[in-house]
Coordinates of C-alpha atoms and ligand atoms in Angstrom, one line a residue:
M1 CA -0.3 0.0 -0.1
L2 CA 0.7 3.8 -0.8
V3 CA 0.6 6.8 1.2
V4 CA 0.7 9.8 -1.1
M5 CA 0.8 13.1 1.0
K6 CA -0.2 16.3 -0.5
A7 CA 2.3 18.1 -2.5
Q8 CA 2.1 20.6 0.5
A9 CA 1.9 18.0 3.3
T10 CA 5.2 19.6 5.8
P11 CA 8.1 17.5 7.1
E12 CA 6.0 17.1 10.5
E13 CA 2.9 15.7 8.5
I14 CA 5.1 13.3 6.9
Q15 CA 6.9 11.4 9.9
A16 CA 3.4 11.3 12.3
V17 CA 2.6 9.9 9.0
C18 CA 5.5 7.2 9.4
A19 CA 5.0 7.1 12.8
H20 CA 1.7 5.6 12.6
I21 CA 2.2 2.9 9.9
E22 CA 5.3 2.1 12.7
Q23 CA 2.3 1.7 14.7
L24 CA 0.1 -0.2 13.0
G25 CA 2.3 -3.0 13.0
Y26 CA 4.4 -2.5 9.1
R27 CA 7.4 -0.6 7.9
A28 CA 6.8 2.8 6.8
H29 CA 9.6 4.2 3.7
P30 CA 8.5 7.9 2.9
L31 CA 10.2 8.2 -0.6
P32 CA 10.6 12.2 -1.5
G33 CA 9.2 13.3 -5.3
A34 CA 9.4 16.4 -7.2
Q35 CA 6.0 17.1 -6.6
R36 CA 5.3 15.3 -4.0
T37 CA 6.5 12.4 -1.1
A38 CA 5.6 9.6 -1.4
I39 CA 5.6 6.8 2.0
G40 CA 5.3 2.8 0.8
I41 CA 3.9 0.4 2.9
T42 CA 5.6 -3.0 3.8
G43 CA 5.1 -5.7 6.1
N44 CA 2.0 -6.6 5.8
Q45 CA 1.4 -10.1 4.1
A46 CA -2.6 -9.1 3.2
E47 CA -3.8 -6.0 2.4
A48 CA -2.8 -3.8 4.8
D49 CA -5.1 -2.0 7.7
R50 CA -5.6 1.5 6.6
G51 CA -6.5 2.4 9.9
N52 CA -7.9 6.0 10.2
L53 CA -4.7 6.9 7.5
E54 CA -6.4 8.6 5.0
S55 CA -7.5 11.2 7.5
L56 CA -4.3 12.0 9.0
P57 CA -3.0 15.7 8.1
G58 CA -1.0 16.2 5.0
V59 CA -2.5 12.6 3.3
A60 CA -4.0 12.7 -0.3
E61 CA -4.8 9.4 -0.9
V62 CA -4.4 6.1 0.1
I63 CA -3.5 3.2 -2.9
R64 CA -3.2 -0.2 -2.8
V65 CA -0.1 -1.5 -5.2
S66 CA -1.0 -4.3 -6.8
K67 CA 2.6 -5.4 -8.0
A68 CA 5.1 -7.7 -6.2
Y69 CA 7.3 -5.0 -6.6
K70 CA 6.1 -2.4 -4.3
L71 CA 8.8 0.0 -4.0
A72 CA 11.3 -0.5 -6.8
S73 CA 7.8 0.5 -8.7
R74 CA 7.1 3.5 -10.4
D75 CA 3.6 3.6 -9.1
V76 CA 5.9 4.3 -5.6
K77 CA 8.0 6.7 -6.7
E78 CA 7.1 8.0 -10.5
E79 CA 11.2 10.0 -11.0
D80 CA 13.7 8.1 -11.9
T81 CA 16.4 7.5 -8.8
V82 CA 19.1 8.6 -9.3
I83 CA 22.5 7.8 -7.4
R84 CA 25.3 9.5 -6.5
F85 CA 29.1 10.0 -5.3
A86 CA 29.5 12.1 -2.5
G87 CA 33.1 14.5 -3.6
S88 CA 32.9 12.8 -7.2
D89 CA 30.4 13.6 -10.4
A90 CA 30.0 9.6 -10.8
A91 CA 25.7 9.2 -10.9
I92 CA 24.3 6.1 -11.7
G93 CA 20.1 6.8 -13.0
G94 CA 20.0 10.9 -14.4
R95 CA 21.0 12.6 -17.7
D96 CA 24.4 11.7 -17.5
L97 CA 26.1 7.9 -18.6
A98 CA 27.7 5.5 -15.7
V99 CA 30.4 3.6 -17.1
V100 CA 31.8 0.9 -15.1
A101 CA 35.5 -0.6 -16.1
G102 CA 38.0 -3.2 -15.4
P103 CA 39.2 -6.3 -15.4
C104 CA 37.0 -9.8 -14.4
S105 CA 39.3 -10.2 -11.0
I106 CA 41.8 -8.2 -9.7
E107 CA 45.5 -10.4 -10.6
S108 CA 48.0 -7.8 -9.1
R109 CA 48.4 -4.5 -8.3
E110 CA 50.5 -3.7 -11.7
Q111 CA 47.4 -5.4 -13.3
A112 CA 45.0 -3.3 -11.5
F113 CA 46.8 -0.1 -11.9
A114 CA 47.1 -0.4 -15.4
I115 CA 43.4 -0.7 -16.8
A116 CA 42.8 1.9 -14.4
E117 CA 44.4 4.3 -15.6
E118 CA 43.6 3.6 -19.0
V119 CA 39.7 3.1 -17.9
A120 CA 39.8 6.4 -15.9
A121 CA 41.7 8.4 -18.6
A122 CA 39.0 7.1 -21.5
G123 CA 36.5 9.3 -19.2
A124 CA 35.1 5.9 -17.3
Q125 CA 33.8 6.5 -13.8
F126 CA 33.9 3.8 -11.7
F127 CA 36.4 0.8 -11.5
R128 CA 35.1 -2.9 -11.4
G129 CA 37.4 -5.5 -10.3
G130 CA 36.4 -8.9 -8.6
A131 CA 37.8 -9.7 -5.1
Y132 CA 35.7 -13.3 -4.2
K133 CA 34.7 -14.4 -7.8
P134 CA 31.5 -17.2 -8.5
R135 CA 34.0 -19.5 -10.1
T136 CA 32.2 -22.6 -11.7
S137 CA 35.1 -24.9 -11.0
P138 CA 37.0 -24.4 -7.1
Y139 CA 40.3 -25.0 -8.6
A140 CA 39.6 -22.0 -11.0
F141 CA 41.0 -18.7 -9.4
Q142 CA 38.5 -17.6 -6.8
G143 CA 40.3 -14.1 -5.9
L144 CA 42.2 -11.9 -3.9
G145 CA 39.9 -11.4 -1.6
L146 CA 41.1 -8.6 1.2
D147 CA 44.0 -7.4 -0.9
A148 CA 41.9 -6.8 -3.7
L149 CA 39.9 -4.9 -2.2
K150 CA 42.8 -2.4 -0.6
I151 CA 43.9 -2.1 -4.3
M152 CA 41.4 -1.1 -5.3
A153 CA 41.3 1.6 -3.0
E154 CA 44.6 2.4 -3.5
I155 CA 43.2 3.3 -7.2
R156 CA 40.0 5.2 -6.1
E157 CA 42.4 7.6 -3.8
K158 CA 45.0 7.7 -6.7
Y159 CA 41.9 8.2 -10.1
G160 CA 38.6 9.3 -7.8
L161 CA 37.0 6.9 -9.9
R162 CA 34.5 5.1 -7.7
I163 CA 34.6 0.9 -6.7
V164 CA 32.6 -1.6 -7.7
T165 CA 33.1 -4.7 -6.6
E166 CA 31.1 -8.0 -5.8
A167 CA 30.2 -9.3 -2.8
L168 CA 29.8 -12.9 -2.5
D169 CA 28.0 -14.8 0.6
T170 CA 27.1 -13.0 3.9
E171 CA 30.3 -13.3 5.9
T172 CA 32.4 -10.9 3.8
L173 CA 29.7 -8.6 3.0
D174 CA 30.2 -5.8 5.9
L175 CA 33.9 -5.9 4.6
V176 CA 33.3 -5.7 0.3
A177 CA 31.2 -2.7 2.3
E178 CA 33.9 -0.9 4.4
W179 CA 36.1 -1.0 1.1
A180 CA 33.6 -0.2 -1.9
D181 CA 31.2 2.3 -4.0
V182 CA 29.0 0.0 -4.5
I183 CA 28.5 -3.7 -3.5
Q184 CA 28.1 -6.0 -6.3
I185 CA 25.6 -9.1 -6.2
G186 CA 26.5 -11.7 -8.8
A187 CA 24.0 -13.8 -11.5
R188 CA 24.3 -16.7 -9.5
N189 CA 22.9 -15.1 -5.9
M190 CA 20.3 -13.1 -7.5
Q191 CA 18.1 -15.2 -5.0
N192 CA 20.5 -15.3 -2.5
Y193 CA 17.4 -13.8 -0.3
S194 CA 19.6 -13.6 3.7
L195 CA 22.6 -11.6 1.1
L196 CA 20.1 -9.3 -0.4
K197 CA 18.4 -8.4 3.1
K198 CA 22.0 -8.2 4.3
A199 CA 22.5 -5.8 1.8
G200 CA 19.3 -4.0 2.4
R201 CA 20.9 -3.3 5.6
L202 CA 23.3 -1.5 4.4
R203 CA 23.8 2.7 3.6
K204 CA 25.9 1.5 0.3
P205 CA 24.2 1.5 -3.2
V206 CA 23.9 -2.3 -3.9
L207 CA 24.5 -3.5 -8.0
V208 CA 21.8 -6.2 -8.4
K209 CA 22.9 -8.2 -11.8
R210 CA 20.0 -10.5 -13.5
G211 CA 20.0 -13.7 -12.8
L212 CA 21.1 -16.4 -15.3
S213 CA 17.0 -17.4 -16.2
A214 CA 15.7 -14.6 -13.8
T215 CA 12.1 -13.2 -15.4
L216 CA 11.2 -9.7 -14.9
E217 CA 9.4 -9.6 -11.8
E218 CA 12.2 -12.3 -10.2
F219 CA 15.2 -10.0 -11.0
L220 CA 12.3 -6.8 -9.6
M221 CA 12.2 -8.9 -6.4
A222 CA 15.5 -9.3 -5.4
A223 CA 15.7 -5.4 -5.8
E224 CA 12.7 -5.7 -3.7
Y225 CA 14.3 -7.3 -0.8
V226 CA 17.1 -4.9 -0.8
L227 CA 14.3 -1.3 -0.6
S228 CA 12.7 -3.5 1.9
E229 CA 15.5 -3.1 4.3
G230 CA 15.7 0.6 3.9
N231 CA 18.5 0.9 1.6
Y232 CA 17.0 3.0 -1.3
E233 CA 20.1 2.9 -3.6
V234 CA 19.4 0.0 -6.0
I235 CA 21.1 -0.8 -9.3
L236 CA 19.8 -3.1 -11.7
C237 CA 22.1 -4.8 -14.2
E238 CA 21.3 -6.4 -17.2
R239 CA 24.2 -9.2 -18.3
G240 CA 22.9 -11.8 -19.9
V241 CA 20.2 -14.8 -19.7
R242 CA 20.4 -18.5 -20.8
T243 CA 19.1 -19.3 -23.9
F244 CA 19.2 -22.3 -27.1
A245 CA 21.0 -19.8 -28.8
D246 CA 25.1 -21.3 -28.8
H247 CA 26.7 -18.0 -30.6
A248 CA 27.4 -16.1 -27.3
R249 CA 28.1 -17.3 -23.9
N250 CA 24.6 -15.7 -23.5
T251 CA 21.7 -13.9 -24.3
L252 CA 21.8 -10.3 -23.9
D253 CA 18.4 -8.8 -23.5
L254 CA 18.6 -5.4 -24.3
S255 CA 14.5 -5.2 -24.2
I256 CA 14.4 -5.3 -20.7
V257 CA 15.8 -2.2 -21.0
P258 CA 12.0 -0.7 -21.8
A259 CA 10.5 -2.9 -19.9
I260 CA 12.1 -1.7 -16.5
K261 CA 12.1 1.6 -17.4
R262 CA 8.6 1.2 -17.9
V263 CA 7.8 -0.7 -14.6
S264 CA 10.6 0.7 -12.6
H265 CA 12.4 3.7 -11.1
L266 CA 15.5 1.7 -10.6
P267 CA 18.2 2.8 -12.7
I268 CA 19.9 -0.4 -14.9
L269 CA 23.3 -0.5 -16.9
I270 CA 24.0 -3.7 -18.9
D271 CA 27.1 -6.1 -19.5
P272 CA 27.5 -6.4 -23.1
S273 CA 30.9 -8.6 -21.1
H274 CA 29.3 -11.3 -19.7
G275 CA 26.4 -10.7 -22.1
T276 CA 28.0 -11.8 -25.0
G277 CA 31.1 -13.6 -23.4
R278 CA 32.9 -12.6 -26.6
R279 CA 35.4 -10.0 -27.7
D280 CA 34.1 -8.9 -31.2
S281 CA 30.6 -8.3 -29.6
V282 CA 31.1 -5.6 -27.4
L283 CA 31.4 -3.0 -28.5
P284 CA 28.2 -3.2 -31.4
M285 CA 26.0 -3.9 -28.1
A286 CA 27.5 -1.6 -25.5
R287 CA 26.6 0.4 -28.9
A288 CA 23.1 -1.3 -28.9
A289 CA 22.2 -0.7 -24.9
V290 CA 23.1 2.6 -25.3
A291 CA 20.9 3.5 -27.6
A292 CA 18.5 1.2 -26.2
G293 CA 18.3 4.0 -23.2
A294 CA 20.1 2.3 -20.5
D295 CA 21.8 4.0 -17.6
G296 CA 25.2 2.9 -18.2
L297 CA 27.3 -0.1 -19.1
M298 CA 29.7 -2.3 -16.9
V299 CA 32.7 -3.9 -19.4
E300 CA 35.0 -6.0 -18.9
V301 CA 38.7 -4.6 -19.6
H302 CA 42.5 -6.0 -19.4
N303 CA 45.5 -5.4 -20.7
H304 CA 46.7 -8.5 -21.0
P305 CA 43.1 -11.0 -21.9
E306 CA 45.6 -13.6 -23.1
A307 CA 46.7 -13.9 -20.2
A308 CA 43.9 -13.2 -17.8
L309 CA 43.0 -15.5 -14.6
S310 CA 39.3 -15.3 -15.4
D311 CA 36.6 -13.9 -18.4
G312 CA 39.5 -13.1 -20.7
P313 CA 38.0 -14.3 -24.0
Q314 CA 34.9 -11.0 -23.1
S315 CA 37.5 -8.8 -21.8
I316 CA 38.5 -6.2 -24.1
L317 CA 41.8 -4.1 -24.5
P318 CA 42.5 -0.9 -23.3
S319 CA 42.6 1.0 -27.1
Q320 CA 38.8 -1.1 -27.6
F321 CA 37.7 0.2 -24.4
H322 CA 38.9 4.3 -25.9
E323 CA 37.3 3.6 -28.8
M324 CA 34.0 2.8 -27.3
M325 CA 34.0 5.4 -25.6
G326 CA 34.1 7.9 -28.4
E327 CA 31.5 5.6 -29.6
I328 CA 29.0 5.9 -27.5
G329 CA 29.5 9.5 -26.6
Q330 CA 28.1 10.4 -29.9
I331 CA 25.2 7.5 -29.8
A332 CA 24.8 9.8 -26.3
P333 CA 23.1 12.7 -26.9
V334 CA 20.4 11.1 -30.1
V335 CA 18.7 9.6 -26.2
L336 CA 19.7 12.9 -24.4
R337 CA 21.9 11.3 -22.4
R338 CA 26.5 12.2 -22.5
L339 CA 29.0 11.2 -21.5
P340 CA 29.7 13.5 -17.5
R341 CA 33.9 13.4 -19.1
G342 CA 33.2 14.1 -22.2
I343 CA 33.9 12.0 -25.9
R344 CA 38.2 11.0 -25.9
V345 CA 38.4 10.1 -28.9
E346 CA 41.7 11.4 -29.6
A347 CA 43.0 9.1 -26.8
A348 CA 42.3 6.4 -28.9
A349 CA 45.1 6.9 -30.6
G350 CA 47.1 5.7 -27.6
Ligands
PEP401 C1 31.5 -10.4 -13.3 O1 30.6 -9.4 -12.6 O2 32.8 -10.2 -13.2 C2 30.7 -11.9 -12.8 C3 30.6 -12.8 -12.4 O3 29.1 -11.2 -13.1 P1 27.9 -12.3 -13.4 O4 27.8 -12.6 -11.8 O5 26.9 -11.7 -14.2 O6 28.2 -13.6 -13.8
MN402 MN1 33.9 -12.1 -15.5

């Protein structure tokens, strides 16, 4: 259920309505909008008892939200969510496209710094790198753990890039949250509800990757788990799903962008690296993602992909990343977006 406050409702009136909702035994989620504040109500198994909510000062109306996802829905919050990062021009969800780039895994300080230097020069605002890796084989490289987190913190200091890295389990979540700017929940963990809930109790942005075979509703319900715990900074990321098609590692479902935009205010990034699994497909799909209205991209970049400890075949070279930035910078204005750090086509020559 949703309480829509009047445009002129005062902060005290909003607070009084929240207190009343909590008294009824539910949880109140005040979500300020450009025109008015809406207060989402969760914690009710069935239709919540409206009590006398409608008669409280400042209340315009009380609406039933019929969708399974509530706080993720545009019914509850009409305006697009924009996630900002203090002390940086980095943002996810606004007019500026957010670009997250870096290796699949942090393999060494030298490797991470060499790649960070290139992606920062090309205009990325975020650096990615796995510290804890979800690998199909238990014998494959599992990540450098805390050492990798420390390397990325140094990269944030040196290049001003915000750090995106995956939390693989509830045991290491707090540690990841301490070092990262955005906590990534991987595709395999999209339905790990205890991990999602715990991430929801943090006050750090959470990037939820779409599960390998998740429907739109399942994807948004994963986001809802984080939101329902009071963390409203959630970013969605499409990274390809399993289909019968075998020309690519996964099938990148770009059609989910307009579908998400229709029903949800949450930003959505596209990951053309895991989405295709092929270096030669990353650039074309990155262009298409921007044209489709995605809020940004997550791309794997490696300076020696042939020697990468994970996801080498889908990692693009720094020179290709420069080229990608030049191209998406030109497509962006067509869809009323822009690359905040400009188009640095000239850098592609380097
Ligand atoms: C990754 O981003 O390196 C990763 C493991 O992604 P996904 O969870 O989408 O497979
Ligand atoms: Mn990867």
